[in-house]
Amino acid sequence: MSSLDDMASAKLEALESRKLRRRLIETDRRAGAYVDRNGRTLVSFCCNDYLNMGHDPRVIAAAKAALDVSGATSGASRLVTGNHSLFGELEKRLARLKQTDDCVIFGSGYLANIGIIPTLMHPGDLILADALSHACLLAGTDLSGAKAFRFRHNDLDHLTELLETHRGTARHCLIVTDGVFSMDGDMAPVNAMADMANVHDAWLMTDDAHGIGVIGGGRGSSFLQDEKADVALQMGTLSKAIGSYGGYLCASQPVIDLIRTRARTLIYSTGLPPASVAASLAALDIIEAEPDYAALPVQKAQRFTRALNLPLAESPIVPLVLGAPDAALAASQFLEDEGFLVTAIRPPTVPEGTARLRFTFTAQHADADIDRLADLVRTHVLRKVAAQ
Ligand SMILES: *Cc1c(COP(=O)(O)O)cnc(C)c1O
């Protein structure tokens, strides 16, 4: 074997021994909350397509129409010839939804964050990130070369302390956080953070991957109170409740213009397929026209947390922390045997010692399935946790 293969095999064995090796499993999603895996149809409680837009006939029809007219690819970077007219339309729609001057779309949410942050922040600047921020916010932070600290999750006192200690020595300061936390389902205190950012001349950036479409009347985590929170940089993805693919940033005109001209992941990466952009537009039409439907995922999650006496869900995401990776894997396997797909989430996606089941709820989950799942969790998973 070559030294390359030796290295890869040794790393895999080490991961295997800690129950941290991951494997791809073929899974075909169907309409509603169903997936086909290993020859069985399961009810999935781990898709991020919260509004089941990915299979909505109106979304599919819009994507097909764009596919027929414009083909399967945009053919180049948006700055060369890949800027199909649908991009501008979607950017206008998102800017309107988020009440900002303008918006720019990227190939994905991950690409957005690793493009945006290094465009704005450089050595000599300061980035303060919530400790549970999504991996791509932290990757963008690393790429920027700015000095970076993590504050304890949602801990405004710790954030204040870091601002008071380090803000003075830095040229610019960016505060980054998930709006809705991807693995915990709780919310950042964005209004208080925006005030704090203003006091310290810092810029607040929220990653609202799990907020758009389902929180704040579909507008996301900046819209939980009557007035829009003063968040300078509202980033998010089209790959979750919007049911399509792509990432975006909504912000002021000069910021968006700078990102369009300097963000490496926009410049050096091919534009989204026009069909994906058309799908996003169709999904936004539905979300804006049907607010009661868009509110369903959180209501379904609350039905589950009520049944189990867990803290009331604030978003469609409900974590159940079990601790060790093998406990999470065993619970996930048990539920799969019972017909429910709930993937175990392990480090490094979540901190050491907090492996968990992460349940996500969609508009089209049947109440009877939620109730049966809650029963199984109560009688087989929680009981084991309590017995430990
Ligand atoms: C999923 C996710 C992303 C990445 O978005 P993609 O469009 O899937 O690349 C970014 N941030 C958060 C918080 C996410 O949950």
JSON list of N, CA and C in Angstrom, two decimals, residues 72-139:
[
{"chain": "A", "resi": 72, "resn": "ALA", "atom": "N", "xyz": [-29.60, 22.63, -18.15]},
{"chain": "A", "resi": 72, "resn": "ALA", "atom": "CA", "xyz": [-29.29, 22.07, -16.85]},
{"chain": "A", "resi": 72, "resn": "ALA", "atom": "C", "xyz": [-28.26, 22.86, -16.07]},
{"chain": "A", "resi": 73, "resn": "THR", "atom": "N", "xyz": [-27.55, 23.78, -16.71]},
{"chain": "A", "resi": 73, "resn": "THR", "atom": "CA", "xyz": [-26.48, 24.49, -16.02]},
{"chain": "A", "resi": 73, "resn": "THR", "atom": "C", "xyz": [-26.49, 25.98, -16.37]},
{"chain": "A", "resi": 74, "resn": "SER", "atom": "N", "xyz": [-25.92, 26.79, -15.50]},
{"chain": "A", "resi": 74, "resn": "SER", "atom": "CA", "xyz": [-25.77, 28.21, -15.85]},
{"chain": "A", "resi": 74, "resn": "SER", "atom": "C", "xyz": [-24.51, 28.41, -16.69]},
{"chain": "A", "resi": 75, "resn": "GLY", "atom": "N", "xyz": [-23.63, 27.43, -16.73]},
{"chain": "A", "resi": 75, "resn": "GLY", "atom": "CA", "xyz": [-22.57, 27.42, -17.72]},
{"chain": "A", "resi": 75, "resn": "GLY", "atom": "C", "xyz": [-21.29, 28.18, -17.39]},
{"chain": "A", "resi": 76, "resn": "ALA", "atom": "N", "xyz": [-21.30, 29.00, -16.35]},
{"chain": "A", "resi": 76, "resn": "ALA", "atom": "CA", "xyz": [-20.10, 29.77, -16.01]},
{"chain": "A", "resi": 76, "resn": "ALA", "atom": "C", "xyz": [-20.33, 30.47, -14.67]},
{"chain": "A", "resi": 77, "resn": "SER", "atom": "N", "xyz": [-19.29, 31.07, -14.16]},
{"chain": "A", "resi": 77, "resn": "SER", "atom": "CA", "xyz": [-19.43, 31.97, -13.02]},
{"chain": "A", "resi": 77, "resn": "SER", "atom": "C", "xyz": [-20.44, 33.06, -13.36]},
{"chain": "A", "resi": 78, "resn": "ARG", "atom": "N", "xyz": [-21.15, 33.54, -12.36]},
{"chain": "A", "resi": 78, "resn": "ARG", "atom": "CA", "xyz": [-22.13, 34.60, -12.59]},
{"chain": "A", "resi": 78, "resn": "ARG", "atom": "C", "xyz": [-21.47, 35.83, -13.20]},
{"chain": "A", "resi": 79, "resn": "LEU", "atom": "N", "xyz": [-20.19, 36.06, -12.90]},
{"chain": "A", "resi": 79, "resn": "LEU", "atom": "CA", "xyz": [-19.52, 37.27, -13.39]},
{"chain": "A", "resi": 79, "resn": "LEU", "atom": "C", "xyz": [-19.03, 37.11, -14.83]},
{"chain": "A", "resi": 80, "resn": "VAL", "atom": "N", "xyz": [-19.13, 35.88, -15.37]},
{"chain": "A", "resi": 80, "resn": "VAL", "atom": "CA", "xyz": [-18.74, 35.69, -16.77]},
{"chain": "A", "resi": 80, "resn": "VAL", "atom": "C", "xyz": [-20.03, 35.65, -17.61]},
{"chain": "A", "resi": 81, "resn": "THR", "atom": "N", "xyz": [-20.65, 34.47, -17.74]},
{"chain": "A", "resi": 81, "resn": "THR", "atom": "CA", "xyz": [-21.93, 34.45, -18.48]},
{"chain": "A", "resi": 81, "resn": "THR", "atom": "C", "xyz": [-23.02, 33.71, -17.73]},
{"chain": "A", "resi": 82, "resn": "GLY", "atom": "N", "xyz": [-22.75, 33.36, -16.44]},
{"chain": "A", "resi": 82, "resn": "GLY", "atom": "CA", "xyz": [-23.70, 32.50, -15.72]},
{"chain": "A", "resi": 82, "resn": "GLY", "atom": "C", "xyz": [-24.81, 33.23, -14.99]},
{"chain": "A", "resi": 83, "resn": "ASN", "atom": "N", "xyz": [-24.96, 34.53, -15.24]},
{"chain": "A", "resi": 83, "resn": "ASN", "atom": "CA", "xyz": [-25.93, 35.31, -14.45]},
{"chain": "A", "resi": 83, "resn": "ASN", "atom": "C", "xyz": [-27.29, 35.35, -15.13]},
{"chain": "A", "resi": 84, "resn": "HIS", "atom": "N", "xyz": [-27.97, 34.22, -15.14]},
{"chain": "A", "resi": 84, "resn": "HIS", "atom": "CA", "xyz": [-29.30, 34.10, -15.71]},
{"chain": "A", "resi": 84, "resn": "HIS", "atom": "C", "xyz": [-30.24, 35.15, -15.11]},
{"chain": "A", "resi": 85, "resn": "SER", "atom": "N", "xyz": [-31.22, 35.59, -15.91]},
{"chain": "A", "resi": 85, "resn": "SER", "atom": "CA", "xyz": [-32.10, 36.67, -15.44]},
{"chain": "A", "resi": 85, "resn": "SER", "atom": "C", "xyz": [-32.88, 36.31, -14.18]},
{"chain": "A", "resi": 86, "resn": "LEU", "atom": "N", "xyz": [-33.06, 35.01, -13.92]},
{"chain": "A", "resi": 86, "resn": "LEU", "atom": "CA", "xyz": [-33.77, 34.60, -12.71]},
{"chain": "A", "resi": 86, "resn": "LEU", "atom": "C", "xyz": [-33.00, 34.96, -11.43]},
{"chain": "A", "resi": 87, "resn": "PHE", "atom": "N", "xyz": [-31.67, 35.07, -11.52]},
{"chain": "A", "resi": 87, "resn": "PHE", "atom": "CA", "xyz": [-30.88, 35.41, -10.33]},
{"chain": "A", "resi": 87, "resn": "PHE", "atom": "C", "xyz": [-31.30, 36.76, -9.76]},
{"chain": "A", "resi": 88, "resn": "GLY", "atom": "N", "xyz": [-31.38, 37.76, -10.65]},
{"chain": "A", "resi": 88, "resn": "GLY", "atom": "CA", "xyz": [-31.74, 39.11, -10.20]},
{"chain": "A", "resi": 88, "resn": "GLY", "atom": "C", "xyz": [-33.14, 39.13, -9.60]},
{"chain": "A", "resi": 89, "resn": "GLU", "atom": "N", "xyz": [-34.02, 38.35, -10.21]},
{"chain": "A", "resi": 89, "resn": "GLU", "atom": "CA", "xyz": [-35.40, 38.29, -9.70]},
{"chain": "A", "resi": 89, "resn": "GLU", "atom": "C", "xyz": [-35.43, 37.71, -8.28]},
{"chain": "A", "resi": 90, "resn": "LEU", "atom": "N", "xyz": [-34.66, 36.64, -8.09]},
{"chain": "A", "resi": 90, "resn": "LEU", "atom": "CA", "xyz": [-34.63, 36.01, -6.76]},
{"chain": "A", "resi": 90, "resn": "LEU", "atom": "C", "xyz": [-33.96, 36.94, -5.74]},
{"chain": "A", "resi": 91, "resn": "GLU", "atom": "N", "xyz": [-32.91, 37.62, -6.16]},
{"chain": "A", "resi": 91, "resn": "GLU", "atom": "CA", "xyz": [-32.23, 38.54, -5.23]},
{"chain": "A", "resi": 91, "resn": "GLU", "atom": "C", "xyz": [-33.17, 39.67, -4.80]},
{"chain": "A", "resi": 92, "resn": "LYS", "atom": "N", "xyz": [-33.95, 40.18, -5.73]},
{"chain": "A", "resi": 92, "resn": "LYS", "atom": "CA", "xyz": [-34.92, 41.23, -5.37]},
{"chain": "A", "resi": 92, "resn": "LYS", "atom": "C", "xyz": [-35.95, 40.71, -4.38]},
{"chain": "A", "resi": 93, "resn": "ARG", "atom": "N", "xyz": [-36.44, 39.50, -4.65]},
{"chain": "A", "resi": 93, "resn": "ARG", "atom": "CA", "xyz": [-37.44, 38.90, -3.77]},
{"chain": "A", "resi": 93, "resn": "ARG", "atom": "C", "xyz": [-36.91, 38.72, -2.35]},
{"chain": "A", "resi": 94, "resn": "LEU", "atom": "N", "xyz": [-35.68, 38.24, -2.24]},
{"chain": "A", "resi": 94, "resn": "LEU", "atom": "CA", "xyz": [-35.12, 38.00, -0.91]},
{"chain": "A", "resi": 94, "resn": "LEU", "atom": "C", "xyz": [-34.85, 39.31, -0.19]},
{"chain": "A", "resi": 95, "resn": "ALA", "atom": "N", "xyz": [-34.37, 40.31, -0.92]},
{"chain": "A", "resi": 95, "resn": "ALA", "atom": "CA", "xyz": [-34.12, 41.62, -0.30]},
{"chain": "A", "resi": 95, "resn": "ALA", "atom": "C", "xyz": [-35.43, 42.20, 0.23]},
{"chain": "A", "resi": 96, "resn": "ARG", "atom": "N", "xyz": [-36.49, 42.01, -0.53]},
{"chain": "A", "resi": 96, "resn": "ARG", "atom": "CA", "xyz": [-37.79, 42.51, -0.09]},
{"chain": "A", "resi": 96, "resn": "ARG", "atom": "C", "xyz": [-38.24, 41.77, 1.18]},
{"chain": "A", "resi": 97, "resn": "LEU", "atom": "N", "xyz": [-38.10, 40.46, 1.14]},
{"chain": "A", "resi": 97, "resn": "LEU", "atom": "CA", "xyz": [-38.51, 39.65, 2.31]},
{"chain": "A", "resi": 97, "resn": "LEU", "atom": "C", "xyz": [-37.74, 40.06, 3.56]},
{"chain": "A", "resi": 98, "resn": "LYS", "atom": "N", "xyz": [-36.45, 40.32, 3.41]},
{"chain": "A", "resi": 98, "resn": "LYS", "atom": "CA", "xyz": [-35.58, 40.62, 4.55]},
{"chain": "A", "resi": 98, "resn": "LYS", "atom": "C", "xyz": [-35.47, 42.12, 4.82]},
{"chain": "A", "resi": 99, "resn": "GLN", "atom": "N", "xyz": [-36.16, 42.92, 4.02]},
{"chain": "A", "resi": 99, "resn": "GLN", "atom": "CA", "xyz": [-36.17, 44.38, 4.19]},
{"chain": "A", "resi": 99, "resn": "GLN", "atom": "C", "xyz": [-34.76, 44.98, 4.16]},
{"chain": "A", "resi": 100, "resn": "THR", "atom": "N", "xyz": [-34.01, 44.63, 3.15]},
{"chain": "A", "resi": 100, "resn": "THR", "atom": "CA", "xyz": [-32.67, 45.21, 2.95]},
{"chain": "A", "resi": 100, "resn": "THR", "atom": "C", "xyz": [-32.60, 45.83, 1.56]},
{"chain": "A", "resi": 101, "resn": "ASP", "atom": "N", "xyz": [-31.52, 46.61, 1.33]},
{"chain": "A", "resi": 101, "resn": "ASP", "atom": "CA", "xyz": [-31.35, 47.23, 0.01]},
{"chain": "A", "resi": 101, "resn": "ASP", "atom": "C", "xyz": [-31.26, 46.19, -1.09]},
{"chain": "A", "resi": 102, "resn": "ASP", "atom": "N", "xyz": [-30.47, 45.15, -0.82]},
{"chain": "A", "resi": 102, "resn": "ASP", "atom": "CA", "xyz": [-30.14, 44.22, -1.91]},
{"chain": "A", "resi": 102, "resn": "ASP", "atom": "C", "xyz": [-29.75, 42.87, -1.33]},
{"chain": "A", "resi": 103, "resn": "CYS", "atom": "N", "xyz": [-29.47, 41.94, -2.22]},
{"chain": "A", "resi": 103, "resn": "CYS", "atom": "CA", "xyz": [-29.15, 40.55, -1.84]},
{"chain": "A", "resi": 103, "resn": "CYS", "atom": "C", "xyz": [-28.22, 39.99, -2.89]},
{"chain": "A", "resi": 104, "resn": "VAL", "atom": "N", "xyz": [-27.37, 39.05, -2.48]},
{"chain": "A", "resi": 104, "resn": "VAL", "atom": "CA", "xyz": [-26.54, 38.33, -3.46]},
{"chain": "A", "resi": 104, "resn": "VAL", "atom": "C", "xyz": [-26.65, 36.83, -3.18]},
{"chain": "A", "resi": 105, "resn": "ILE", "atom": "N", "xyz": [-26.76, 36.07, -4.26]},
{"chain": "A", "resi": 105, "resn": "ILE", "atom": "CA", "xyz": [-26.94, 34.61, -4.15]},
{"chain": "A", "resi": 105, "resn": "ILE", "atom": "C", "xyz": [-25.63, 33.90, -4.47]},
{"chain": "A", "resi": 106, "resn": "PHE", "atom": "N", "xyz": [-25.37, 32.87, -3.69]},
{"chain": "A", "resi": 106, "resn": "PHE", "atom": "CA", "xyz": [-24.18, 32.02, -3.88]},
{"chain": "A", "resi": 106, "resn": "PHE", "atom": "C", "xyz": [-24.63, 30.60, -4.24]},
{"chain": "A", "resi": 107, "resn": "GLY", "atom": "N", "xyz": [-23.63, 29.77, -4.58]},
{"chain": "A", "resi": 107, "resn": "GLY", "atom": "CA", "xyz": [-23.89, 28.38, -4.93]},
{"chain": "A", "resi": 107, "resn": "GLY", "atom": "C", "xyz": [-24.47, 27.55, -3.79]},
{"chain": "A", "resi": 108, "resn": "SER", "atom": "N", "xyz": [-24.12, 27.90, -2.54]},
{"chain": "A", "resi": 108, "resn": "SER", "atom": "CA", "xyz": [-24.68, 27.20, -1.38]},
{"chain": "A", "resi": 108, "resn": "SER", "atom": "C", "xyz": [-24.48, 28.09, -0.16]},
{"chain": "A", "resi": 109, "resn": "GLY", "atom": "N", "xyz": [-25.09, 27.69, 0.95]},
{"chain": "A", "resi": 109, "resn": "GLY", "atom": "CA", "xyz": [-24.90, 28.43, 2.19]},
{"chain": "A", "resi": 109, "resn": "GLY", "atom": "C", "xyz": [-23.45, 28.35, 2.66]},
{"chain": "A", "resi": 110, "resn": "TYR", "atom": "N", "xyz": [-22.86, 27.18, 2.51]},
{"chain": "A", "resi": 110, "resn": "TYR", "atom": "CA", "xyz": [-21.46, 27.01, 2.93]},
{"chain": "A", "resi": 110, "resn": "TYR", "atom": "C", "xyz": [-20.56, 27.94, 2.11]},
{"chain": "A", "resi": 111, "resn": "LEU", "atom": "N", "xyz": [-20.78, 27.96, 0.80]},
{"chain": "A", "resi": 111, "resn": "LEU", "atom": "CA", "xyz": [-19.98, 28.84, -0.06]},
{"chain": "A", "resi": 111, "resn": "LEU", "atom": "C", "xyz": [-20.21, 30.31, 0.30]},
{"chain": "A", "resi": 112, "resn": "ALA", "atom": "N", "xyz": [-21.44, 30.64, 0.67]},
{"chain": "A", "resi": 112, "resn": "ALA", "atom": "CA", "xyz": [-21.72, 32.03, 1.05]},
{"chain": "A", "resi": 112, "resn": "ALA", "atom": "C", "xyz": [-20.85, 32.43, 2.23]},
{"chain": "A", "resi": 113, "resn": "ASN", "atom": "N", "xyz": [-20.88, 31.63, 3.29]},
{"chain": "A", "resi": 113, "resn": "ASN", "atom": "CA", "xyz": [-20.15, 32.03, 4.50]},
{"chain": "A", "resi": 113, "resn": "ASN", "atom": "C", "xyz": [-18.64, 32.07, 4.30]},
{"chain": "A", "resi": 114, "resn": "ILE", "atom": "N", "xyz": [-18.09, 31.10, 3.54]},
{"chain": "A", "resi": 114, "resn": "ILE", "atom": "CA", "xyz": [-16.64, 31.15, 3.36]},
{"chain": "A", "resi": 114, "resn": "ILE", "atom": "C", "xyz": [-16.24, 32.18, 2.30]},
{"chain": "A", "resi": 115, "resn": "GLY", "atom": "N", "xyz": [-17.22, 32.77, 1.63]},
{"chain": "A", "resi": 115, "resn": "GLY", "atom": "CA", "xyz": [-16.94, 33.88, 0.72]},
{"chain": "A", "resi": 115, "resn": "GLY", "atom": "C", "xyz": [-17.14, 35.24, 1.39]},
{"chain": "A", "resi": 116, "resn": "ILE", "atom": "N", "xyz": [-18.23, 35.37, 2.16]},
{"chain": "A", "resi": 116, "resn": "ILE", "atom": "CA", "xyz": [-18.59, 36.66, 2.74]},
{"chain": "A", "resi": 116, "resn": "ILE", "atom": "C", "xyz": [-17.56, 37.11, 3.79]},
{"chain": "A", "resi": 117, "resn": "ILE", "atom": "N", "xyz": [-17.28, 36.22, 4.74]},
{"chain": "A", "resi": 117, "resn": "ILE", "atom": "CA", "xyz": [-16.49, 36.65, 5.91]},
{"chain": "A", "resi": 117, "resn": "ILE", "atom": "C", "xyz": [-15.08, 37.10, 5.50]},
{"chain": "A", "resi": 118, "resn": "PRO", "atom": "N", "xyz": [-14.36, 36.35, 4.66]},
{"chain": "A", "resi": 118, "resn": "PRO", "atom": "CA", "xyz": [-13.02, 36.83, 4.27]},
{"chain": "A", "resi": 118, "resn": "PRO", "atom": "C", "xyz": [-13.05, 38.07, 3.37]},
{"chain": "A", "resi": 119, "resn": "THR", "atom": "N", "xyz": [-14.20, 38.36, 2.75]},
{"chain": "A", "resi": 119, "resn": "THR", "atom": "CA", "xyz": [-14.28, 39.59, 1.96]},
{"chain": "A", "resi": 119, "resn": "THR", "atom": "C", "xyz": [-14.37, 40.81, 2.88]},
{"chain": "A", "resi": 120, "resn": "LEU", "atom": "N", "xyz": [-15.00, 40.64, 4.02]},
{"chain": "A", "resi": 120, "resn": "LEU", "atom": "CA", "xyz": [-15.21, 41.76, 4.93]},
{"chain": "A", "resi": 120, "resn": "LEU", "atom": "C", "xyz": [-14.11, 41.89, 5.98]},
{"chain": "A", "resi": 121, "resn": "MET", "atom": "N", "xyz": [-13.53, 40.76, 6.39]},
{"chain": "A", "resi": 121, "resn": "MET", "atom": "CA", "xyz": [-12.64, 40.76, 7.55]},
{"chain": "A", "resi": 121, "resn": "MET", "atom": "C", "xyz": [-11.23, 40.30, 7.16]},
{"chain": "A", "resi": 122, "resn": "HIS", "atom": "N", "xyz": [-10.23, 40.93, 7.79]},
{"chain": "A", "resi": 122, "resn": "HIS", "atom": "CA", "xyz": [-8.84, 40.67, 7.43]},
{"chain": "A", "resi": 122, "resn": "HIS", "atom": "C", "xyz": [-7.98, 40.67, 8.70]},
{"chain": "A", "resi": 123, "resn": "PRO", "atom": "N", "xyz": [-6.68, 40.30, 8.57]},
{"chain": "A", "resi": 123, "resn": "PRO", "atom": "CA", "xyz": [-5.79, 40.42, 9.73]},
{"chain": "A", "resi": 123, "resn": "PRO", "atom": "C", "xyz": [-5.86, 41.85, 10.28]},
{"chain": "A", "resi": 124, "resn": "GLY", "atom": "N", "xyz": [-5.88, 41.95, 11.60]},
{"chain": "A", "resi": 124, "resn": "GLY", "atom": "CA", "xyz": [-6.05, 43.26, 12.23]},
{"chain": "A", "resi": 124, "resn": "GLY", "atom": "C", "xyz": [-7.48, 43.51, 12.66]},
{"chain": "A", "resi": 125, "resn": "ASP", "atom": "N", "xyz": [-8.42, 42.69, 12.15]},
{"chain": "A", "resi": 125, "resn": "ASP", "atom": "CA", "xyz": [-9.82, 42.78, 12.55]},
{"chain": "A", "resi": 125, "resn": "ASP", "atom": "C", "xyz": [-10.13, 41.71, 13.60]},
{"chain": "A", "resi": 126, "resn": "LEU", "atom": "N", "xyz": [-11.33, 41.80, 14.16]},
{"chain": "A", "resi": 126, "resn": "LEU", "atom": "CA", "xyz": [-11.74, 40.91, 15.24]},
{"chain": "A", "resi": 126, "resn": "LEU", "atom": "C", "xyz": [-13.07, 40.25, 14.89]},
{"chain": "A", "resi": 127, "resn": "ILE", "atom": "N", "xyz": [-13.15, 38.92, 15.09]},
{"chain": "A", "resi": 127, "resn": "ILE", "atom": "CA", "xyz": [-14.43, 38.21, 14.90]},
{"chain": "A", "resi": 127, "resn": "ILE", "atom": "C", "xyz": [-14.79, 37.50, 16.20]},
{"chain": "A", "resi": 128, "resn": "LEU", "atom": "N", "xyz": [-16.01, 37.74, 16.67]},
{"chain": "A", "resi": 128, "resn": "LEU", "atom": "CA", "xyz": [-16.52, 37.07, 17.86]},
{"chain": "A", "resi": 128, "resn": "LEU", "atom": "C", "xyz": [-17.67, 36.17, 17.42]},
{"chain": "A", "resi": 129, "resn": "ALA", "atom": "N", "xyz": [-17.52, 34.87, 17.67]},
{"chain": "A", "resi": 129, "resn": "ALA", "atom": "CA", "xyz": [-18.49, 33.89, 17.16]},
{"chain": "A", "resi": 129, "resn": "ALA", "atom": "C", "xyz": [-19.10, 33.11, 18.31]},
{"chain": "A", "resi": 130, "resn": "ASP", "atom": "N", "xyz": [-20.42, 32.92, 18.27]},
{"chain": "A", "resi": 130, "resn": "ASP", "atom": "CA", "xyz": [-21.06, 32.02, 19.23]},
{"chain": "A", "resi": 130, "resn": "ASP", "atom": "C", "xyz": [-20.39, 30.65, 19.11]},
{"chain": "A", "resi": 131, "resn": "ALA", "atom": "N", "xyz": [-20.16, 30.02, 20.26]},
{"chain": "A", "resi": 131, "resn": "ALA", "atom": "CA", "xyz": [-19.43, 28.74, 20.29]},
{"chain": "A", "resi": 131, "resn": "ALA", "atom": "C", "xyz": [-20.15, 27.65, 19.50]},
{"chain": "A", "resi": 132, "resn": "LEU", "atom": "N", "xyz": [-21.46, 27.76, 19.34]},
{"chain": "A", "resi": 132, "resn": "LEU", "atom": "CA", "xyz": [-22.19, 26.72, 18.60]},
{"chain": "A", "resi": 132, "resn": "LEU", "atom": "C", "xyz": [-22.52, 27.16, 17.17]},
{"chain": "A", "resi": 133, "resn": "SER", "atom": "N", "xyz": [-21.81, 28.15, 16.67]},
{"chain": "A", "resi": 133, "resn": "SER", "atom": "CA", "xyz": [-22.03, 28.59, 15.29]},
{"chain": "A", "resi": 133, "resn": "SER", "atom": "C", "xyz": [-21.76, 27.44, 14.32]},
{"chain": "A", "resi": 134, "resn": "HIS", "atom": "N", "xyz": [-22.46, 27.47, 13.20]},
{"chain": "A", "resi": 134, "resn": "HIS", "atom": "CA", "xyz": [-22.30, 26.43, 12.18]},
{"chain": "A", "resi": 134, "resn": "HIS", "atom": "C", "xyz": [-20.85, 26.37, 11.67]},
{"chain": "A", "resi": 135, "resn": "ALA", "atom": "N", "xyz": [-20.43, 25.17, 11.29]},
{"chain": "A", "resi": 135, "resn": "ALA", "atom": "CA", "xyz": [-19.06, 24.94, 10.85]},
{"chain": "A", "resi": 135, "resn": "ALA", "atom": "C", "xyz": [-18.61, 25.92, 9.75]},
{"chain": "A", "resi": 136, "resn": "CYS", "atom": "N", "xyz": [-19.51, 26.32, 8.86]},
{"chain": "A", "resi": 136, "resn": "CYS", "atom": "CA", "xyz": [-19.05, 27.17, 7.75]},
{"chain": "A", "resi": 136, "resn": "CYS", "atom": "C", "xyz": [-18.85, 28.62, 8.19]},
{"chain": "A", "resi": 137, "resn": "LEU", "atom": "N", "xyz": [-19.51, 29.05, 9.26]},
{"chain": "A", "resi": 137, "resn": "LEU", "atom": "CA", "xyz": [-19.18, 30.38, 9.82]},
{"chain": "A", "resi": 137, "resn": "LEU", "atom": "C", "xyz": [-17.77, 30.35, 10.40]},
{"chain": "A", "resi": 138, "resn": "LEU", "atom": "N", "xyz": [-17.45, 29.26, 11.06]},
{"chain": "A", "resi": 138, "resn": "LEU", "atom": "CA", "xyz": [-16.12, 29.15, 11.67]},
{"chain": "A", "resi": 138, "resn": "LEU", "atom": "C", "xyz": [-15.05, 28.98, 10.60]},
{"chain": "A", "resi": 139, "resn": "ALA", "atom": "N", "xyz": [-15.38, 28.27, 9.52]},
{"chain": "A", "resi": 139, "resn": "ALA", "atom": "CA", "xyz": [-14.42, 28.11, 8.41]},
{"chain": "A", "resi": 139, "resn": "ALA", "atom": "C", "xyz": [-14.17, 29.46, 7.75]}
]
